[in-house]
CSV table of C-alpha atoms in Angstrom, one decimal:
chain,number,residue,atom,x,y,z
A,1,MET,CA,0.1,0.2,-0.1
A,2,LEU,CA,1.3,3.7,-0.9
A,3,ARG,CA,1.5,6.0,1.7
A,4,ARG,CA,1.0,9.6,1.2
A,5,PRO,CA,4.7,11.5,1.7
A,6,LEU,CA,5.1,13.7,4.6
A,7,THR,CA,6.1,17.5,4.1
A,8,ASN,CA,9.3,16.0,6.1
A,9,ASP,CA,10.1,13.9,3.5
A,10,PHE,CA,11.2,16.2,0.8
A,11,ASN,CA,13.4,18.3,3.4
A,12,SER,CA,16.4,16.4,3.2
A,13,ARG,CA,18.6,15.3,0.2
A,14,ARG,CA,20.0,12.8,2.1
A,15,LEU,CA,17.8,9.8,2.9
A,16,PRO,CA,18.0,7.7,6.2
A,17,SER,CA,20.8,5.3,6.0
A,18,LYS,CA,20.9,1.9,6.9
A,19,ARG,CA,24.5,1.5,6.6
A,20,SER,CA,27.3,0.6,8.8
A,21,LEU,CA,30.7,0.1,9.1
A,22,GLN,CA,30.4,-3.3,8.0
A,23,SER,CA,28.7,-1.9,4.7
A,24,LEU,CA,32.1,-0.3,3.4
A,25,LEU,CA,33.4,-1.4,0.4
A,26,THR,CA,36.3,-3.8,-0.2
A,27,PRO,CA,38.9,-2.1,-2.4
A,28,GLU,CA,38.0,-4.4,-5.1
A,29,GLN,CA,34.3,-3.4,-4.7
A,30,MET,CA,35.4,0.4,-4.8
A,31,ASN,CA,37.3,-0.2,-8.1
A,32,ILE,CA,34.5,-1.9,-10.0
A,33,ALA,CA,32.4,1.1,-8.5
A,34,ILE,CA,35.0,3.7,-9.7
A,35,GLN,CA,35.0,1.9,-13.0
A,36,ARG,CA,30.9,1.6,-13.2
A,37,GLU,CA,30.6,5.7,-12.4
A,38,SER,CA,33.1,6.1,-15.0
A,39,ALA,CA,31.3,4.0,-18.1
A,40,ARG,CA,28.3,6.0,-16.3
A,41,ALA,CA,29.9,9.3,-17.3
A,42,ASP,CA,31.0,8.1,-20.3
A,43,ARG,CA,27.5,7.2,-21.4
A,44,ASN,CA,25.6,10.1,-20.2
A,45,GLY,CA,27.7,12.8,-20.6
A,46,GLY,CA,27.9,13.1,-16.5
A,47,GLU,CA,30.6,13.6,-14.1
A,48,PHE,CA,31.5,12.4,-10.9
A,49,ALA,CA,34.1,12.5,-8.3
A,50,LEU,CA,36.0,10.5,-5.8
A,51,VAL,CA,37.1,11.9,-2.5
A,52,LEU,CA,40.2,10.3,-0.3
A,53,PHE,CA,40.3,10.6,3.3
A,54,ARG,CA,43.8,9.2,4.8
A,55,ALA,CA,43.4,7.4,7.9
A,56,GLN,CA,45.6,8.7,10.2
A,57,SER,CA,46.0,5.1,11.7
A,58,ALA,CA,46.8,1.8,9.4
A,59,GLU,CA,44.7,-0.4,11.4
A,60,PRO,CA,41.5,-0.3,10.1
A,61,HIS,CA,39.7,-1.1,13.8
A,62,SER,CA,41.4,2.2,15.4
A,63,LEU,CA,39.3,5.0,16.8
A,64,SER,CA,40.3,7.6,15.1
A,65,THR,CA,39.6,5.3,11.7
A,66,MET,CA,36.5,4.5,12.8
A,67,ARG,CA,35.5,7.8,14.1
A,68,LEU,CA,36.3,8.9,10.3
A,69,ALA,CA,34.3,6.2,8.8
A,70,LYS,CA,31.3,6.7,11.0
A,71,THR,CA,31.6,10.7,9.9
A,72,VAL,CA,31.8,10.0,6.5
A,73,LEU,CA,28.9,7.5,6.4
A,74,ARG,CA,26.8,10.5,8.5
A,75,ARG,CA,27.3,12.9,5.5
A,76,VAL,CA,26.9,10.7,2.3
A,77,ARG,CA,23.9,10.4,-0.1
A,78,ALA,CA,21.9,7.2,-0.5
A,79,THR,CA,23.6,7.2,-4.1
A,80,ASP,CA,27.0,7.9,-3.1
A,81,ASP,CA,29.3,4.7,-2.2
A,82,LEU,CA,31.5,4.2,0.4
A,83,GLY,CA,34.3,1.9,0.8
A,84,TRP,CA,38.1,1.4,1.4
A,85,TYR,CA,40.6,2.6,-1.3
A,86,ASP,CA,43.3,0.6,0.0
A,87,GLU,CA,44.7,-0.1,3.2
A,88,GLN,CA,45.2,3.8,4.3
A,89,HIS,CA,42.0,5.6,2.3
A,90,ILE,CA,38.7,5.8,3.0
A,91,ALA,CA,36.8,6.6,-0.8
A,92,ALA,CA,33.6,8.4,-1.1
A,93,LEU,CA,32.5,8.1,-5.0
A,94,LEU,CA,29.8,11.0,-5.4
A,95,PRO,CA,28.1,10.5,-8.5
A,96,ASP,CA,27.3,13.7,-10.4
A,97,THR,CA,28.9,15.4,-8.1
A,98,SER,CA,31.7,18.1,-9.3
A,99,ALA,CA,35.3,18.6,-7.9
A,100,ALA,CA,33.7,22.1,-6.3
A,101,GLY,CA,31.0,20.2,-4.7
A,102,ALA,CA,33.3,17.2,-3.6
A,103,TRP,CA,35.6,19.7,-1.8
A,104,ARG,CA,32.6,21.2,0.1
A,105,PHE,CA,31.7,17.6,1.1
A,106,ALA,CA,35.3,16.9,2.2
A,107,ASP,CA,35.5,20.4,4.0
A,108,GLN,CA,32.4,19.8,5.7
A,109,VAL,CA,33.4,16.0,6.7
A,110,CYS,CA,36.7,17.4,8.1
A,111,MET,CA,35.1,20.2,9.6
A,112,MET,CA,32.9,17.6,11.6
A,113,LEU,CA,36.0,15.6,12.5
A,114,SER,CA,37.9,18.3,13.6
A,115,ARG,CA,35.9,19.1,16.8
A,116,LYS,CA,37.2,15.8,18.4
A,117,ALA,CA,40.6,15.2,16.5
A,118,PRO,CA,43.0,16.8,13.8
A,119,ARG,CA,41.7,17.5,10.7
A,120,PRO,CA,42.3,14.1,7.9
A,121,LEU,CA,44.1,14.8,4.9
A,122,CYS,CA,42.0,14.5,2.0
A,123,SER,CA,42.2,14.7,-1.8
A,124,VAL,CA,40.0,15.1,-4.7
A,125,TYR,CA,39.5,13.6,-8.0
A,126,SER,CA,36.8,14.2,-10.9
A,127,TYR,CA,35.9,13.0,-13.7
A,128,PRO,CA,36.1,13.9,-16.7
A,129,THR,CA,38.8,16.4,-16.9
A,130,LYS,CA,37.7,19.9,-17.0
A,131,TRP,CA,40.3,22.0,-18.8
A,132,PHE,CA,40.1,25.5,-19.7
A,133,ALA,CA,42.0,27.1,-22.7
A,134,GLY,CA,45.0,29.1,-22.1
A,135,ASP,CA,44.7,28.9,-18.1
A,136,ASP,CA,48.6,28.8,-18.5
A,137,ASN,CA,49.9,29.7,-21.4
A,138,ASN,CA,50.1,26.1,-23.0
A,139,GLY,CA,46.5,25.5,-22.4
A,140,ASN,CA,47.1,23.3,-19.3
A,141,GLY,CA,45.3,23.8,-16.7
A,142,ASP,CA,43.0,21.7,-14.3
A,143,ILE,CA,40.1,23.2,-12.3
A,144,SER,CA,40.8,20.4,-9.7
A,145,SER,CA,42.4,22.1,-6.3
A,146,SER,CA,43.4,21.4,-3.0
A,147,ASN,CA,42.1,22.7,-0.1
A,148,GLY,CA,45.3,22.6,1.9
A,149,ASN,CA,44.5,19.0,3.5
A,150,GLY,CA,45.7,17.3,0.3
A,151,ASP,CA,45.8,17.1,-3.4
A,152,GLY,CA,43.4,18.0,-6.1
A,153,HIS,CA,43.4,15.5,-9.5
A,154,SER,CA,41.5,14.3,-12.2
A,155,LEU,CA,40.9,10.7,-12.5
């Protein structure tokens, strides 16, 4: 039976999540998700961003790593993928998100974490690459940038 939507249903862009730390993708699963989004962006002319947060501890069950993962889990949308990029990086794959939008996301996560711990290092990668003609006399200029906590790159 269909229910009538409540006004509150449309106030948030993020849906209530049943995600937990056990729902984080493995590095292999994250690689597949990145390939899937790359193919989707190529097919539909869209874009996506990948945000990497460097865990302060190489131990996946350390307090700081778990706090980072829980904070990112609270911030992602229902359409985003979250998992391990490698043994030191938690990755958030953000479909239909520009590099600027990904930096806003990364900054919000870092601000949420900085209340209790040092800000994590983060990097943003965007796909497809966006170039400005004549940005540096040679026509080479990537709009990806750094927020001072990491690097900006294109996938």
